[in-house]
Each structure stands twice: as C-alpha cells, then as structure tokens.
C-alpha cells in the first residue's frame, strides 16, 4: 500500500493514508488489549523507536537477536496502522504495541484493560525540529515549507497526527484511568541505565546485570543508528528519501537552538504557557 499522496481525516485529525485507513483507525478504537500488553504512547518524534528497541531487549532478557532480525514495525506495531491486525496474528502474549493516537481514541479499550502504558514525552521544540526534518524525507507527509511555516502549523495543531499540546494534555489528564508510566526522552538521554531499571520495575520484568548492560549498550544512539531493523533504511527511497535526511538524525537534547530564531523562541514559549497552564509536567529544556 503506497498511497503516498492520500490523507485520511478522522475525528478532526489528519493521518497519512500511506499507513492509515478509516478501517484501521476504527479497528484501533475497538482494540482488544491483553492484560500482558505493553503500549508505547508518543506524539511522533518523541522517542518512539528508542522505546521500541529498549522494550524489545528487556522482554527478550538481553538477547539482541529479535532486535537485530525483526523490523520494529513488526515487533512493536502501531495499533492504528493498516497492517496491525496481520502483524499481531499468532503473536504470543507480552506484545509490545505502539500508538500515536490521542487518548480519546483508546479511552474505552484501555479503561477495560490492565495493559501497561508507557507515555514518552519530549520537549516540543526538539519535536518540531525533528518532525520538520522528517517531513522533508517522508514522501507520505505534506511538504513542510520553511521551518517558520511548519512551526506555525505545529503551534496550531494543523499537522498530521494533530496537536502536540492536546496529545500530552489529554493523556496526562486521564493517566489515572489506565496503568500508566511517564518518562521523557530527556530522562533517557540523561541516564539510560537508570531509565531502563525504572522501566524494568514498572514492567515487573527484572533483568540480570549483564542483560541491563546489553540493553544499555545496544540502545545507544550510535548502535541503533547502525541497526537496519530500527533505523528505517529498509524503507525504499520512494517512501523515505534517504538522500534528503536520516531517520536517526541527531539524537540529542536541545537541537532546537540551531533552528529557532530569538523571536520564534519567545513566541513558542508564550504559546506553551498559554496552552499548558495547569499541566504539572516538567519538560527539560522546554524554556
Ligand atoms: P532527532 O530527529 O532529533 O535526531 P520517533 O522514534 O518518535 O520518531 O523519534 C525519532 C527521534 O528520536 C529522532 O530525533 C531520533 O534521532 C531519536 N532517537 C532514536 N533513537 C535514539 C537513541 N538511541 N538515542 C537518542 N535519540 C534517539
């Protein structure tokens, strides 16, 4: 399914038709979670792929073979992608699932389940920069225009996958309605080992010290960048133009400083204060 120029509008949000259909979005809304499922929830560019890799290795007790032989979208499929049903066929328990959907889409199935939900947040200025570069290489996303133009759309939520502000607010506002764990991209960058140990604790899946070492080592930016099963180089040029950029791009905190003008920074921070007031979350390097 290429559908590179198709956009699916569902519940007021645009989704790339390359990966979504009305049916696949409906399927997500009625998803049957298992008690042993772990769900990674992110707004795009927040560290989704990183968490997919970390959980894969934790659940294989430090064995890196699955991470090195199975593409991430098969081992941790997005609930809302059209191929999800097939990818989950015959999958045993302890499934790793991924979603970029807003909370309201999954509220009903999650409330009826005890699935473990990991929300990965990232400071939005780094997200918008990462998303902008991704738009330039992803032929299934609209042309982003200049960075300034894209930033304006990001602020108003007129981008694919909807508003970042609404996404994080909705998921956090309802976090007592599902089995939730909150972590940031910045936590992972700051102390990957500590983050992995916190995750093992939440997942009730302790690892031997050597397996923790392997997970930390394999999930460094440099090592993930080399892993074809996670760095998206398996995707043909027609879909992801590898001449225009790399999925594993910078992997750092604060890259926004090289993209925002002083005026854009002040303006974004004003929007942030307006939209996020009342949300009790500290996002490192947001300001
Ligand atoms: P940058 O574009 O800022 O480099 P997602 O998986 O949600 O689409 O997020 C992609 C972002 O996560 C990219 O950010 C990518 O480089 C970064 N990333 C992926 N794996 C990483 C790792 N091991 N360490 C640091 N950043 C990582």
PDB file of C-alpha atoms and ligand atoms in Angstrom:
ATOM      1  CA  UNK A   1       0.000   0.000   0.000  1.00  0.00           C
ATOM      2  CA  UNK A   2       1.772   3.196  -1.133  1.00  0.00           C
ATOM      3  CA  UNK A   3      -0.992   5.874  -1.068  1.00  0.00           C
ATOM      4  CA  UNK A   4       1.716   8.491  -0.669  1.00  0.00           C
ATOM      5  CA  UNK A   5      -0.499  11.448  -1.505  1.00  0.00           C
ATOM      6  CA  UNK A   6      -3.545  10.356   0.476  1.00  0.00           C
ATOM      7  CA  UNK A   7      -4.529  11.961   3.763  1.00  0.00           C
ATOM      8  CA  UNK A   8      -7.120  10.312   5.983  1.00  0.00           C
ATOM      9  CA  UNK A   9      -9.078  12.764   8.116  1.00  0.00           C
ATOM     10  CA  UNK A  10     -10.587  11.080  11.152  1.00  0.00           C
ATOM     11  CA  UNK A  11     -12.169  12.731  14.194  1.00  0.00           C
ATOM     12  CA  UNK A  12     -10.717  16.086  13.129  1.00  0.00           C
ATOM     13  CA  UNK A  13      -7.143  14.851  12.718  1.00  0.00           C
ATOM     14  CA  UNK A  14      -5.133  14.215   9.542  1.00  0.00           C
ATOM     15  CA  UNK A  15      -3.257  10.920   9.258  1.00  0.00           C
ATOM     16  CA  UNK A  16      -1.000   9.766   6.408  1.00  0.00           C
ATOM     17  CA  UNK A  17      -3.010   7.489   4.100  1.00  0.00           C
ATOM     18  CA  UNK A  18       0.188   5.533   3.478  1.00  0.00           C
ATOM     19  CA  UNK A  19      -0.225   3.921   6.890  1.00  0.00           C
ATOM     20  CA  UNK A  20      -3.820   4.583   7.956  1.00  0.00           C
ATOM     21  CA  UNK A  21      -7.279   3.838   6.632  1.00  0.00           C
ATOM     22  CA  UNK A  22     -10.670   4.639   8.110  1.00  0.00           C
ATOM     23  CA  UNK A  23     -10.988   0.938   8.906  1.00  0.00           C
ATOM     24  CA  UNK A  24      -7.594   0.769  10.639  1.00  0.00           C
ATOM     25  CA  UNK A  25      -8.492   3.784  12.797  1.00  0.00           C
ATOM     26  CA  UNK A  26     -11.811   2.205  13.700  1.00  0.00           C
ATOM     27  CA  UNK A  27     -10.018  -1.076  14.482  1.00  0.00           C
ATOM     28  CA  UNK A  28      -7.772   0.879  16.890  1.00  0.00           C
ATOM     29  CA  UNK A  29     -10.759   2.376  18.683  1.00  0.00           C
ATOM     30  CA  UNK A  30     -12.094  -1.085  19.355  1.00  0.00           C
ATOM     31  CA  UNK A  31      -8.739  -2.669  20.062  1.00  0.00           C
ATOM     32  CA  UNK A  32      -8.779  -5.707  22.346  1.00  0.00           C
ATOM     33  CA  UNK A  33      -5.874  -5.267  24.720  1.00  0.00           C
ATOM     34  CA  UNK A  34      -4.461  -8.274  26.553  1.00  0.00           C
ATOM     35  CA  UNK A  35      -3.559  -7.989  30.222  1.00  0.00           C
ATOM     36  CA  UNK A  36       0.077  -8.654  29.301  1.00  0.00           C
ATOM     37  CA  UNK A  37       0.312  -5.973  26.591  1.00  0.00           C
ATOM     38  CA  UNK A  38       2.690  -3.054  26.881  1.00  0.00           C
ATOM     39  CA  UNK A  39       1.710   0.036  24.903  1.00  0.00           C
ATOM     40  CA  UNK A  40       4.155   2.772  23.925  1.00  0.00           C
ATOM     41  CA  UNK A  41       2.315   6.076  23.558  1.00  0.00           C
ATOM     42  CA  UNK A  42       4.025   9.003  21.875  1.00  0.00           C
ATOM     43  CA  UNK A  43       3.446  12.052  19.786  1.00  0.00           C
ATOM     44  CA  UNK A  44       5.680  11.472  16.699  1.00  0.00           C
ATOM     45  CA  UNK A  45       9.384  12.235  17.145  1.00  0.00           C
ATOM     46  CA  UNK A  46       9.342  11.870  20.920  1.00  0.00           C
ATOM     47  CA  UNK A  47      11.487   8.726  21.153  1.00  0.00           C
ATOM     48  CA  UNK A  48       9.049   6.056  19.927  1.00  0.00           C
ATOM     49  CA  UNK A  49      11.649   3.960  18.116  1.00  0.00           C
ATOM     50  CA  UNK A  50      14.029   4.214  21.040  1.00  0.00           C
ATOM     51  CA  UNK A  51      11.395   2.842  23.422  1.00  0.00           C
ATOM     52  CA  UNK A  52      10.505   0.073  20.934  1.00  0.00           C
ATOM     53  CA  UNK A  53      14.155  -1.041  20.956  1.00  0.00           C
ATOM     54  CA  UNK A  54      14.512  -0.825  24.742  1.00  0.00           C
ATOM     55  CA  UNK A  55      11.341  -2.858  25.399  1.00  0.00           C
ATOM     56  CA  UNK A  56      12.266  -5.459  22.775  1.00  0.00           C
ATOM     57  CA  UNK A  57      15.544  -6.165  24.518  1.00  0.00           C
ATOM     58  CA  UNK A  58      14.110  -6.031  28.037  1.00  0.00           C
ATOM     59  CA  UNK A  59      11.427  -8.572  27.092  1.00  0.00           C
ATOM     60  CA  UNK A  60      13.997 -10.833  25.432  1.00  0.00           C
ATOM     61  CA  UNK A  61      16.099 -10.703  28.643  1.00  0.00           C
ATOM     62  CA  UNK A  62      19.054  -9.045  26.968  1.00  0.00           C
ATOM     63  CA  UNK A  63      19.054 -11.239  23.852  1.00  0.00           C
ATOM     64  CA  UNK A  64      19.550  -8.815  20.957  1.00  0.00           C
ATOM     65  CA  UNK A  65      18.596 -11.307  18.220  1.00  0.00           C
ATOM     66  CA  UNK A  66      14.948 -10.162  17.816  1.00  0.00           C
ATOM     67  CA  UNK A  67      16.097  -6.526  17.672  1.00  0.00           C
ATOM     68  CA  UNK A  68      18.651  -7.428  15.000  1.00  0.00           C
ATOM     69  CA  UNK A  69      16.416  -9.610  12.846  1.00  0.00           C
ATOM     70  CA  UNK A  70      12.857  -8.245  13.027  1.00  0.00           C
ATOM     71  CA  UNK A  71      11.889  -4.731  11.849  1.00  0.00           C
ATOM     72  CA  UNK A  72      10.499  -2.544  14.628  1.00  0.00           C
ATOM     73  CA  UNK A  73       7.091  -2.128  12.974  1.00  0.00           C
ATOM     74  CA  UNK A  74       6.597  -5.913  13.103  1.00  0.00           C
ATOM     75  CA  UNK A  75       7.798  -6.457  16.662  1.00  0.00           C
ATOM     76  CA  UNK A  76       6.012  -3.358  18.070  1.00  0.00           C
ATOM     77  CA  UNK A  77       3.268  -2.473  15.568  1.00  0.00           C
ATOM     78  CA  UNK A  78       1.237   0.708  15.691  1.00  0.00           C
ATOM     79  CA  UNK A  79      -2.327  -0.196  16.688  1.00  0.00           C
ATOM     80  CA  UNK A  80      -3.702   2.280  14.142  1.00  0.00           C
ATOM     81  CA  UNK A  81      -1.638   1.158  11.126  1.00  0.00           C
ATOM     82  CA  UNK A  82      -3.435  -0.847   8.479  1.00  0.00           C
ATOM     83  CA  UNK A  83      -1.123  -3.879   8.825  1.00  0.00           C
ATOM     84  CA  UNK A  84      -1.502  -4.175  12.628  1.00  0.00           C
ATOM     85  CA  UNK A  85      -4.061  -6.958  12.580  1.00  0.00           C
ATOM     86  CA  UNK A  86      -1.803  -9.120  10.408  1.00  0.00           C
ATOM     87  CA  UNK A  87       1.301  -8.271  12.408  1.00  0.00           C
ATOM     88  CA  UNK A  88      -0.415  -9.437  15.596  1.00  0.00           C
ATOM     89  CA  UNK A  89      -1.652 -12.692  14.112  1.00  0.00           C
ATOM     90  CA  UNK A  90      -0.224 -15.580  16.135  1.00  0.00           C
ATOM     91  CA  UNK A  91       1.719 -13.219  18.414  1.00  0.00           C
ATOM     92  CA  UNK A  92       2.078 -14.763  21.863  1.00  0.00           C
ATOM     93  CA  UNK A  93       1.390 -12.779  24.990  1.00  0.00           C
ATOM     94  CA  UNK A  94       3.654  -9.959  26.170  1.00  0.00           C
ATOM     95  CA  UNK A  95       3.016  -7.999  22.995  1.00  0.00           C
ATOM     96  CA  UNK A  96       4.686  -4.619  22.532  1.00  0.00           C
ATOM     97  CA  UNK A  97       2.291  -2.181  20.862  1.00  0.00           C
ATOM     98  CA  UNK A  98       2.780   1.395  19.740  1.00  0.00           C
ATOM     99  CA  UNK A  99       0.410   4.292  19.160  1.00  0.00           C
ATOM    100  CA  UNK A 100       0.495   7.974  18.238  1.00  0.00           C
ATOM    101  CA  UNK A 101      -3.251   8.341  18.759  1.00  0.00           C
ATOM    102  CA  UNK A 102      -4.820  10.857  21.162  1.00  0.00           C
ATOM    103  CA  UNK A 103      -6.207   9.377  24.384  1.00  0.00           C
ATOM    104  CA  UNK A 104      -9.844   9.741  23.398  1.00  0.00           C
ATOM    105  CA  UNK A 105      -9.402   7.164  20.609  1.00  0.00           C
ATOM    106  CA  UNK A 106      -8.248   4.482  23.036  1.00  0.00           C
ATOM    107  CA  UNK A 107     -10.035   5.541  26.221  1.00  0.00           C
ATOM    108  CA  UNK A 108     -12.683   2.828  26.043  1.00  0.00           C
ATOM    109  CA  UNK A 109     -10.493  -0.214  25.333  1.00  0.00           C
ATOM    110  CA  UNK A 110      -7.830   0.960  27.787  1.00  0.00           C
ATOM    111  CA  UNK A 111     -10.279   1.518  30.615  1.00  0.00           C
ATOM    112  CA  UNK A 112     -11.364  -2.099  30.279  1.00  0.00           C
ATOM    113  CA  UNK A 113      -7.802  -3.364  30.446  1.00  0.00           C
ATOM    114  CA  UNK A 114      -4.800  -3.556  32.702  1.00  0.00           C
ATOM    115  CA  UNK A 115      -2.309  -3.220  29.833  1.00  0.00           C
ATOM    116  CA  UNK A 116       0.829  -1.311  30.771  1.00  0.00           C
ATOM    117  CA  UNK A 117       1.018   2.096  29.117  1.00  0.00           C
ATOM    118  CA  UNK A 118       4.318   3.958  28.734  1.00  0.00           C
ATOM    119  CA  UNK A 119       3.985   7.604  27.711  1.00  0.00           C
ATOM    120  CA  UNK A 120       7.229   9.020  26.301  1.00  0.00           C
ATOM    121  CA  UNK A 121       7.309  12.817  26.220  1.00  0.00           C
ATOM    122  CA  UNK A 122       9.915  15.118  24.701  1.00  0.00           C
ATOM    123  CA  UNK A 123      10.371  18.836  24.799  1.00  0.00           C
ATOM    124  CA  UNK A 124       8.240  20.189  21.961  1.00  0.00           C
ATOM    125  CA  UNK A 125      10.875  22.463  20.484  1.00  0.00           C
ATOM    126  CA  UNK A 126      13.076  19.447  19.729  1.00  0.00           C
ATOM    127  CA  UNK A 127       9.997  17.560  18.482  1.00  0.00           C
ATOM    128  CA  UNK A 128       9.078  20.241  15.968  1.00  0.00           C
ATOM    129  CA  UNK A 129      12.641  20.342  14.621  1.00  0.00           C
ATOM    130  CA  UNK A 130      12.797  16.549  14.332  1.00  0.00           C
ATOM    131  CA  UNK A 131       9.306  16.433  12.762  1.00  0.00           C
ATOM    132  CA  UNK A 132      10.270  19.147  10.254  1.00  0.00           C
ATOM    133  CA  UNK A 133      13.317  17.202   9.068  1.00  0.00           C
ATOM    134  CA  UNK A 134      11.261  14.012   8.938  1.00  0.00           C
ATOM    135  CA  UNK A 135       8.666  15.740   6.734  1.00  0.00           C
ATOM    136  CA  UNK A 136      11.420  16.631   4.296  1.00  0.00           C
ATOM    137  CA  UNK A 137      12.383  12.998   3.780  1.00  0.00           C
ATOM    138  CA  UNK A 138       8.966  11.291   4.213  1.00  0.00           C
ATOM    139  CA  UNK A 139       7.123  11.265   0.906  1.00  0.00           C
ATOM    140  CA  UNK A 140       3.898  10.282   2.696  1.00  0.00           C
ATOM    141  CA  UNK A 141       3.808  13.581   4.616  1.00  0.00           C
ATOM    142  CA  UNK A 142       2.997  17.015   3.159  1.00  0.00           C
ATOM    143  CA  UNK A 143       5.763  19.379   2.075  1.00  0.00           C
ATOM    144  CA  UNK A 144       6.568  21.260   5.310  1.00  0.00           C
ATOM    145  CA  UNK A 145       7.611  24.510   3.594  1.00  0.00           C
ATOM    146  CA  UNK A 146      10.123  26.584   5.552  1.00  0.00           C
ATOM    147  CA  UNK A 147      10.858  25.832   9.189  1.00  0.00           C
ATOM    148  CA  UNK A 148       8.977  29.011  10.164  1.00  0.00           C
ATOM    149  CA  UNK A 149       5.894  27.906   8.214  1.00  0.00           C
ATOM    150  CA  UNK A 150       5.972  24.439   9.743  1.00  0.00           C
ATOM    151  CA  UNK A 151       6.404  25.862  13.233  1.00  0.00           C
ATOM    152  CA  UNK A 152       3.236  27.923  12.832  1.00  0.00           C
ATOM    153  CA  UNK A 153       1.265  24.841  11.792  1.00  0.00           C
ATOM    154  CA  UNK A 154       2.709  22.841  14.681  1.00  0.00           C
ATOM    155  CA  UNK A 155       1.583  25.510  17.144  1.00  0.00           C
ATOM    156  CA  UNK A 156      -1.985  25.453  15.864  1.00  0.00           C
ATOM    157  CA  UNK A 157      -2.035  21.663  15.563  1.00  0.00           C
ATOM    158  CA  UNK A 158      -2.636  21.747  11.807  1.00  0.00           C
ATOM    159  CA  UNK A 159      -0.150  18.958  11.183  1.00  0.00           C
ATOM    160  CA  UNK A 160      -0.548  15.238  10.640  1.00  0.00           C
ATOM    161  CA  UNK A 161      -1.305  13.458  13.949  1.00  0.00           C
ATOM    162  CA  UNK A 162      -2.855  16.660  15.375  1.00  0.00           C
ATOM    163  CA  UNK A 163      -1.799  18.965  18.178  1.00  0.00           C
ATOM    164  CA  UNK A 164       1.153  18.031  20.375  1.00  0.00           C
ATOM    165  CA  UNK A 165      -0.336  20.183  23.156  1.00  0.00           C
ATOM    166  CA  UNK A 166      -3.646  18.307  23.097  1.00  0.00           C
ATOM    167  CA  UNK A 167      -1.901  14.940  22.866  1.00  0.00           C
ATOM    168  CA  UNK A 168       0.160  15.312  26.022  1.00  0.00           C
ATOM    169  CA  UNK A 169      -2.575  17.133  27.925  1.00  0.00           C
ATOM    170  CA  UNK A 170      -5.233  14.524  27.192  1.00  0.00           C
ATOM    171  CA  UNK A 171      -3.031  11.540  28.008  1.00  0.00           C
ATOM    172  CA  UNK A 172      -1.801  13.099  31.256  1.00  0.00           C
ATOM    173  CA  UNK A 173      -5.195  14.368  32.350  1.00  0.00           C
ATOM    174  CA  UNK A 174      -6.551  10.814  32.205  1.00  0.00           C
ATOM    175  CA  UNK A 175      -3.462   8.995  33.461  1.00  0.00           C
ATOM    176  CA  UNK A 176      -5.335   7.578  36.448  1.00  0.00           C
ATOM    177  CA  UNK A 177      -7.707   5.771  34.079  1.00  0.00           C
ATOM    178  CA  UNK A 178      -5.072   3.364  32.767  1.00  0.00           C
ATOM    179  CA  UNK A 179      -1.957   1.591  34.042  1.00  0.00           C
ATOM    180  CA  UNK A 180       0.439   4.418  33.328  1.00  0.00           C
ATOM    181  CA  UNK A 181       4.147   5.164  33.372  1.00  0.00           C
ATOM    182  CA  UNK A 182       5.591   8.517  32.321  1.00  0.00           C
ATOM    183  CA  UNK A 183       9.141   9.029  31.071  1.00  0.00           C
ATOM    184  CA  UNK A 184      10.825  11.630  28.926  1.00  0.00           C
ATOM    185  CA  UNK A 185      13.269  11.481  26.041  1.00  0.00           C
ATOM    186  CA  UNK A 186      15.467  13.728  28.178  1.00  0.00           C
ATOM    187  CA  UNK A 187      15.431  11.137  31.023  1.00  0.00           C
ATOM    188  CA  UNK A 188      16.649   8.530  28.536  1.00  0.00           C
ATOM    189  CA  UNK A 189      19.439  10.803  27.289  1.00  0.00           C
ATOM    190  CA  UNK A 190      20.471  11.794  30.797  1.00  0.00           C
ATOM    191  CA  UNK A 191      20.685   8.317  32.304  1.00  0.00           C
ATOM    192  CA  UNK A 192      19.763   5.407  30.052  1.00  0.00           C
ATOM    193  CA  UNK A 193      20.681   2.746  32.631  1.00  0.00           C
ATOM    194  CA  UNK A 194      18.569   4.318  35.363  1.00  0.00           C
ATOM    195  CA  UNK A 195      15.668   4.706  32.899  1.00  0.00           C
ATOM    196  CA  UNK A 196      15.926   1.031  31.893  1.00  0.00           C
ATOM    197  CA  UNK A 197      15.887  -0.037  35.544  1.00  0.00           C
ATOM    198  CA  UNK A 198      12.810   2.138  36.187  1.00  0.00           C
ATOM    199  CA  UNK A 199      11.138   0.550  33.158  1.00  0.00           C
ATOM    200  CA  UNK A 200      12.003  -2.991  34.338  1.00  0.00           C
ATOM    201  CA  UNK A 201      10.427  -2.137  37.656  1.00  0.00           C
ATOM    202  CA  UNK A 202       7.206  -0.874  36.074  1.00  0.00           C
ATOM    203  CA  UNK A 203       7.081  -3.855  33.708  1.00  0.00           C
ATOM    204  CA  UNK A 204       7.715  -6.244  36.631  1.00  0.00           C
ATOM    205  CA  UNK A 205      10.403  -7.742  34.455  1.00  0.00           C
ATOM    206  CA  UNK A 206      13.725  -7.679  36.325  1.00  0.00           C
ATOM    207  CA  UNK A 207      16.918  -8.247  34.343  1.00  0.00           C
ATOM    208  CA  UNK A 208      20.247  -9.753  35.332  1.00  0.00           C
ATOM    209  CA  UNK A 209      23.020  -7.110  35.499  1.00  0.00           C
ATOM    210  CA  UNK A 210      24.588  -8.398  32.236  1.00  0.00           C
ATOM    211  CA  UNK A 211      21.247  -8.061  30.443  1.00  0.00           C
ATOM    212  CA  UNK A 212      20.930  -4.485  31.696  1.00  0.00           C
ATOM    213  CA  UNK A 213      24.431  -3.795  30.322  1.00  0.00           C
ATOM    214  CA  UNK A 214      23.469  -5.275  26.928  1.00  0.00           C
ATOM    215  CA  UNK A 215      20.266  -3.235  26.774  1.00  0.00           C
ATOM    216  CA  UNK A 216      22.109  -0.005  27.576  1.00  0.00           C
ATOM    217  CA  UNK A 217      24.836  -0.757  25.027  1.00  0.00           C
ATOM    218  CA  UNK A 218      22.530  -1.802  22.226  1.00  0.00           C
ATOM    219  CA  UNK A 219      20.205   1.196  22.723  1.00  0.00           C
ATOM    220  CA  UNK A 220      22.821   3.924  22.423  1.00  0.00           C
ATOM    221  CA  UNK A 221      22.224   6.281  19.531  1.00  0.00           C
ATOM    222  CA  UNK A 222      25.400   5.129  17.738  1.00  0.00           C
ATOM    223  CA  UNK A 223      24.422   1.450  17.903  1.00  0.00           C
ATOM    224  CA  UNK A 224      20.778   1.958  16.979  1.00  0.00           C
ATOM    225  CA  UNK A 225      21.845   4.110  14.042  1.00  0.00           C
ATOM    226  CA  UNK A 226      23.728   1.066  12.669  1.00  0.00           C
ATOM    227  CA  UNK A 227      20.818  -1.366  13.176  1.00  0.00           C
ATOM    228  CA  UNK A 228      18.897  -1.764   9.893  1.00  0.00           C
ATOM    229  CA  UNK A 229      15.921  -3.215  11.779  1.00  0.00           C
ATOM    230  CA  UNK A 230      15.319   0.087  13.549  1.00  0.00           C
ATOM    231  CA  UNK A 231      16.997   2.854  11.511  1.00  0.00           C
ATOM    232  CA  UNK A 232      14.389   2.742   8.696  1.00  0.00           C
ATOM    233  CA  UNK A 233      16.952   2.241   5.926  1.00  0.00           C
ATOM    234  CA  UNK A 234      14.897  -0.847   4.915  1.00  0.00           C
ATOM    235  CA  UNK A 235      12.170   1.534   3.677  1.00  0.00           C
ATOM    236  CA  UNK A 236      12.540   2.200  -0.064  1.00  0.00           C
ATOM    237  CA  UNK A 237      13.595   5.653  -1.295  1.00  0.00           C
ATOM    238  CA  UNK A 238      10.217   6.159  -2.925  1.00  0.00           C
ATOM    239  CA  UNK A 239       8.692   6.315   0.570  1.00  0.00           C
ATOM    240  CA  UNK A 240      11.537   7.699   2.694  1.00  0.00           C
ATOM    241  CA  UNK A 241      14.027   9.690   0.647  1.00  0.00           C
ATOM    242  CA  UNK A 242      17.333   8.732   2.254  1.00  0.00           C
ATOM    243  CA  UNK A 243      19.127  11.367   0.172  1.00  0.00           C
ATOM    244  CA  UNK A 244      17.152  14.070   1.970  1.00  0.00           C
ATOM    245  CA  UNK A 245      17.905  13.002   5.519  1.00  0.00           C
ATOM    246  CA  UNK A 246      18.310  10.240   8.064  1.00  0.00           C
ATOM    247  CA  UNK A 247      15.703   8.909  10.471  1.00  0.00           C
ATOM    248  CA  UNK A 248      18.373   8.579  13.175  1.00  0.00           C
ATOM    249  CA  UNK A 249      19.294  12.226  12.744  1.00  0.00           C
ATOM    250  CA  UNK A 250      20.909  13.961  15.770  1.00  0.00           C
ATOM    251  CA  UNK A 251      19.645  12.081  18.819  1.00  0.00           C
ATOM    252  CA  UNK A 252      20.263  14.955  21.205  1.00  0.00           C
ATOM    253  CA  UNK A 253      18.565  17.361  23.613  1.00  0.00           C
ATOM    254  CA  UNK A 254      18.427  20.999  22.585  1.00  0.00           C
ATOM    255  CA  UNK A 255      18.957  20.801  18.821  1.00  0.00           C
ATOM    256  CA  UNK A 256      16.129  23.376  18.587  1.00  0.00           C
ATOM    257  CA  UNK A 257      18.693  26.043  19.467  1.00  0.00           C
ATOM    258  CA  UNK A 258      20.141  25.694  15.962  1.00  0.00           C
ATOM    259  CA  UNK A 259      16.749  26.215  14.323  1.00  0.00           C
ATOM    260  CA  UNK A 260      14.688  28.745  16.305  1.00  0.00           C
ATOM    261  CA  UNK A 261      15.263  32.475  15.959  1.00  0.00           C
ATOM    262  CA  UNK A 262      15.010  34.503  19.165  1.00  0.00           C
ATOM    263  CA  UNK A 263      11.581  35.708  18.083  1.00  0.00           C
ATOM    264  CA  UNK A 264      10.335  32.188  17.295  1.00  0.00           C
ATOM    265  CA  UNK A 265      11.597  31.029  20.702  1.00  0.00           C
ATOM    266  CA  UNK A 266       9.762  33.770  22.588  1.00  0.00           C
ATOM    267  CA  UNK A 267       6.624  33.275  20.576  1.00  0.00           C
ATOM    268  CA  UNK A 268       6.661  29.489  21.100  1.00  0.00           C
ATOM    269  CA  UNK A 269       7.194  29.881  24.826  1.00  0.00           C
ATOM    270  CA  UNK A 270       4.203  32.207  25.019  1.00  0.00           C
ATOM    271  CA  UNK A 271       2.050  29.634  23.229  1.00  0.00           C
ATOM    272  CA  UNK A 272       3.420  26.942  25.530  1.00  0.00           C
ATOM    273  CA  UNK A 273       2.500  28.906  28.680  1.00  0.00           C
ATOM    274  CA  UNK A 274      -0.990  29.624  27.356  1.00  0.00           C
ATOM    275  CA  UNK A 275      -1.784  26.089  26.266  1.00  0.00           C
ATOM    276  CA  UNK A 276      -0.066  24.142  29.032  1.00  0.00           C
ATOM    277  CA  UNK A 277      -1.125  26.054  32.098  1.00  0.00           C
ATOM    278  CA  UNK A 278      -2.305  23.700  34.789  1.00  0.00           C
ATOM    279  CA  UNK A 279      -0.365  20.701  33.495  1.00  0.00           C
ATOM    280  CA  UNK A 280       2.046  19.572  36.144  1.00  0.00           C
ATOM    281  CA  UNK A 281       4.874  18.303  33.930  1.00  0.00           C
ATOM    282  CA  UNK A 282       8.448  19.479  33.709  1.00  0.00           C
ATOM    283  CA  UNK A 283       9.934  19.093  30.262  1.00  0.00           C
ATOM    284  CA  UNK A 284      13.672  19.680  30.354  1.00  0.00           C
ATOM    285  CA  UNK A 285      14.924  22.365  28.027  1.00  0.00           C
ATOM    286  CA  UNK A 286      11.394  23.439  27.158  1.00  0.00           C
ATOM    287  CA  UNK A 287      12.263  27.002  28.031  1.00  0.00           C
TER     288      UNK A 287
HETATM  289  P1  LIG B   1      16.125  13.646  16.072  1.00  0.00           P
HETATM  290  O1  LIG B   1      15.440  13.866  14.773  1.00  0.00           O
HETATM  291  O2  LIG B   1      16.081  14.863  16.969  1.00  0.00           O
HETATM  292  O3  LIG B   1      17.521  13.128  15.932  1.00  0.00           O
HETATM  293  P2  LIG B   1      10.485   8.801  16.919  1.00  0.00           P
HETATM  294  O4  LIG B   1      11.082   7.443  17.030  1.00  0.00           O
HETATM  295  O5  LIG B   1       9.443   9.090  17.961  1.00  0.00           O
HETATM  296  O6  LIG B   1      10.041   9.110  15.544  1.00  0.00           O
HETATM  297  O7  LIG B   1      11.640   9.836  17.294  1.00  0.00           O
HETATM  298  C1  LIG B   1      12.754   9.994  16.456  1.00  0.00           C
HETATM  299  C2  LIG B   1      13.776  10.817  17.219  1.00  0.00           C
HETATM  300  O8  LIG B   1      14.377  10.008  18.253  1.00  0.00           O
HETATM  301  C3  LIG B   1      14.920  11.287  16.320  1.00  0.00           C
HETATM  302  O9  LIG B   1      15.330  12.542  16.877  1.00  0.00           O
HETATM  303  C4  LIG B   1      15.946  10.180  16.561  1.00  0.00           C
HETATM  304  O10 LIG B   1      17.266  10.527  16.220  1.00  0.00           O
HETATM  305  C5  LIG B   1      15.784   9.995  18.080  1.00  0.00           C
HETATM  306  N1  LIG B   1      16.343   8.735  18.588  1.00  0.00           N
HETATM  307  C6  LIG B   1      16.044   7.475  18.205  1.00  0.00           C
HETATM  308  N2  LIG B   1      16.814   6.592  18.867  1.00  0.00           N
HETATM  309  C7  LIG B   1      17.610   7.317  19.704  1.00  0.00           C
HETATM  310  C8  LIG B   1      18.637   6.986  20.646  1.00  0.00           C
HETATM  311  N3  LIG B   1      19.026   5.731  20.851  1.00  0.00           N
HETATM  312  N4  LIG B   1      19.252   7.998  21.307  1.00  0.00           N
HETATM  313  C9  LIG B   1      18.871   9.281  21.107  1.00  0.00           C
HETATM  314  N5  LIG B   1      17.910   9.660  20.215  1.00  0.00           N
HETATM  315  C10 LIG B   1      17.296   8.693  19.528  1.00  0.00           C
END
